[in-house]
XYZ file of C-alpha atoms in Angstrom:
163
model
C 0.000 0.000 0.000
C 2.769 2.434 0.972
C 4.710 1.539 -2.175
C 1.639 2.296 -4.296
C 1.172 5.694 -2.660
C 4.866 6.438 -3.196
C 4.671 5.408 -6.842
C 1.572 7.535 -7.458
C 3.130 10.527 -5.682
C 6.286 10.207 -7.760
C 4.213 9.809 -10.911
C 2.284 12.974 -10.095
C 5.515 14.894 -9.464
C 7.097 13.721 -12.718
C 3.870 14.626 -14.550
C 3.896 18.187 -13.217
C 7.606 18.546 -13.932
C 7.189 17.268 -17.492
C 4.366 19.748 -18.071
C 6.697 22.585 -17.093
C 10.041 21.360 -18.454
C 9.802 19.959 -22.005
C 12.919 17.761 -21.792
C 11.313 15.590 -19.092
C 9.255 12.837 -20.711
C 6.359 11.527 -18.666
C 5.652 9.094 -21.513
C 8.993 7.340 -20.978
C 8.408 7.354 -17.214
C 4.914 5.857 -17.623
C 6.141 3.106 -19.922
C 8.875 2.310 -17.393
C 6.318 2.082 -14.595
C 4.053 -0.209 -16.608
C 6.880 -2.463 -17.838
C 8.239 -2.715 -14.289
C 5.050 -4.564 -13.358
C 3.028 -2.423 -11.027
C -0.178 -3.325 -9.196
C -1.616 0.128 -9.954
C -4.591 -0.114 -12.333
C -4.030 1.500 -15.733
C -6.905 3.948 -15.248
C -5.522 5.195 -11.916
C -2.077 5.687 -13.399
C -3.604 7.574 -16.357
C -5.715 9.759 -14.053
C -2.727 10.695 -11.865
C -0.609 11.571 -14.897
C -3.444 13.578 -16.458
C -3.995 15.501 -13.227
C -0.292 16.285 -12.920
C -0.057 17.382 -16.533
C -3.053 19.698 -16.218
C -1.691 21.084 -12.954
C 1.561 22.010 -14.669
C -0.116 23.394 -17.770
C -2.331 25.586 -15.583
C 0.761 27.651 -14.809
C 1.251 28.257 -18.543
C -2.465 29.008 -18.952
C -2.516 31.575 -16.133
C 0.799 33.124 -17.179
C -0.596 33.708 -20.670
C -3.668 35.343 -19.128
C -1.429 37.666 -17.174
C -2.584 36.304 -13.805
C 0.953 35.136 -12.962
C 3.721 37.711 -13.134
C 6.583 36.438 -15.253
C 10.235 37.188 -14.533
C 11.757 40.116 -16.447
C 13.534 37.663 -18.752
C 10.209 36.944 -20.503
C 8.994 40.540 -20.802
C 9.650 43.283 -23.364
C 12.659 45.370 -22.349
C 11.261 48.809 -23.178
C 7.574 48.095 -22.518
C 6.579 50.067 -25.602
C 3.581 49.152 -27.729
C 4.695 47.530 -30.972
C 2.902 47.436 -34.282
C 0.994 44.188 -34.653
C 2.919 41.741 -36.805
C 1.714 38.690 -38.683
C 1.973 36.445 -35.593
C 0.054 38.927 -33.441
C -2.700 39.234 -36.083
C -2.967 35.440 -36.270
C -3.311 35.234 -32.469
C -6.000 37.924 -32.483
C -7.901 35.984 -35.157
C -7.510 32.791 -33.116
C -8.830 34.540 -29.999
C -11.881 35.740 -31.931
C -12.491 32.232 -33.316
C -12.281 30.769 -29.808
C -14.904 33.192 -28.546
C -17.231 32.733 -31.523
C -16.920 28.967 -31.855
C -16.595 27.266 -28.472
C -17.254 23.781 -29.894
C -14.408 24.199 -32.367
C -12.202 25.401 -29.511
C -13.099 22.384 -27.367
C -12.361 19.940 -30.214
C -8.970 21.524 -30.962
C -8.041 21.496 -27.281
C -9.226 17.901 -26.802
C -7.302 16.646 -29.841
C -4.215 18.546 -28.772
C -4.389 17.088 -25.252
C -4.833 13.555 -26.575
C -2.556 13.580 -29.623
C -0.275 16.588 -29.056
C -1.178 17.852 -32.517
C -0.929 20.805 -32.300
C 1.528 20.646 -29.386
C -0.388 20.818 -26.113
C 2.197 23.101 -24.485
C 1.503 25.734 -27.141
C -2.258 25.229 -26.960
C -2.209 25.709 -23.173
C -0.477 29.076 -23.583
C -2.671 30.192 -26.466
C -5.825 29.072 -24.631
C -4.884 31.244 -21.669
C -4.111 34.189 -23.905
C -7.355 33.698 -25.855
C -9.364 33.769 -22.597
C -10.742 30.251 -23.027
C -12.842 29.409 -19.979
C -11.053 27.631 -17.169
C -13.675 24.865 -17.105
C -13.205 24.152 -20.827
C -9.445 24.091 -20.398
C -9.624 21.721 -17.412
C -12.221 19.340 -18.857
C -10.811 19.008 -22.377
C -7.263 18.845 -21.070
C -7.962 16.202 -18.446
C -10.054 14.020 -20.774
C -7.516 14.271 -23.594
C -4.550 13.580 -21.331
C -6.426 10.682 -19.677
C -7.051 9.104 -23.101
C -3.423 9.633 -24.122
C -1.881 8.149 -21.002
C -4.561 5.482 -20.605
C -3.678 4.190 -24.069
C -0.006 4.335 -23.169
C -0.591 2.442 -19.899
C -2.506 -0.411 -21.530
C -0.346 -0.644 -24.674
C 2.193 -3.156 -23.287
C -0.582 -5.520 -22.128
C -2.364 -5.266 -25.477
C 0.848 -5.923 -27.385
C 1.698 -8.882 -25.120
C -1.659 -10.544 -25.866
C -1.051 -10.258 -29.606
C 2.399 -11.798 -29.476
């Protein structure tokens, strides 16, 4: 029992860390846990990883909204208003689309969370900037991440039954 709690706590910590630091791979960690032969059910492992991932991505989401003050390294040096460039115009158009078409927004966020296409790290930032509702971000992100890591957790067992 204590070993299971320790494993789940470590899994949660690695999940949060991987959401914040791109070079940490929670996928590799999860595969290692599953191949090591754990007694933790696949759905519990997937839920813990999904919760950790969403917890980490919430920092990106809130930073993009301006709710978290970023260090000076990430801010404009002179603070002056710049002319909107192509990237800024695209982001403004994306923000408008998110507000006008919430179903489209939910589908894009769900697919990104599950498949990482487009990359979920970028979508988390853009969703915060575009003022996507917190509930939509949490629900689509958790469901998508649960599907992603649930599939990853059961993959070795499925492959073993085929061989």
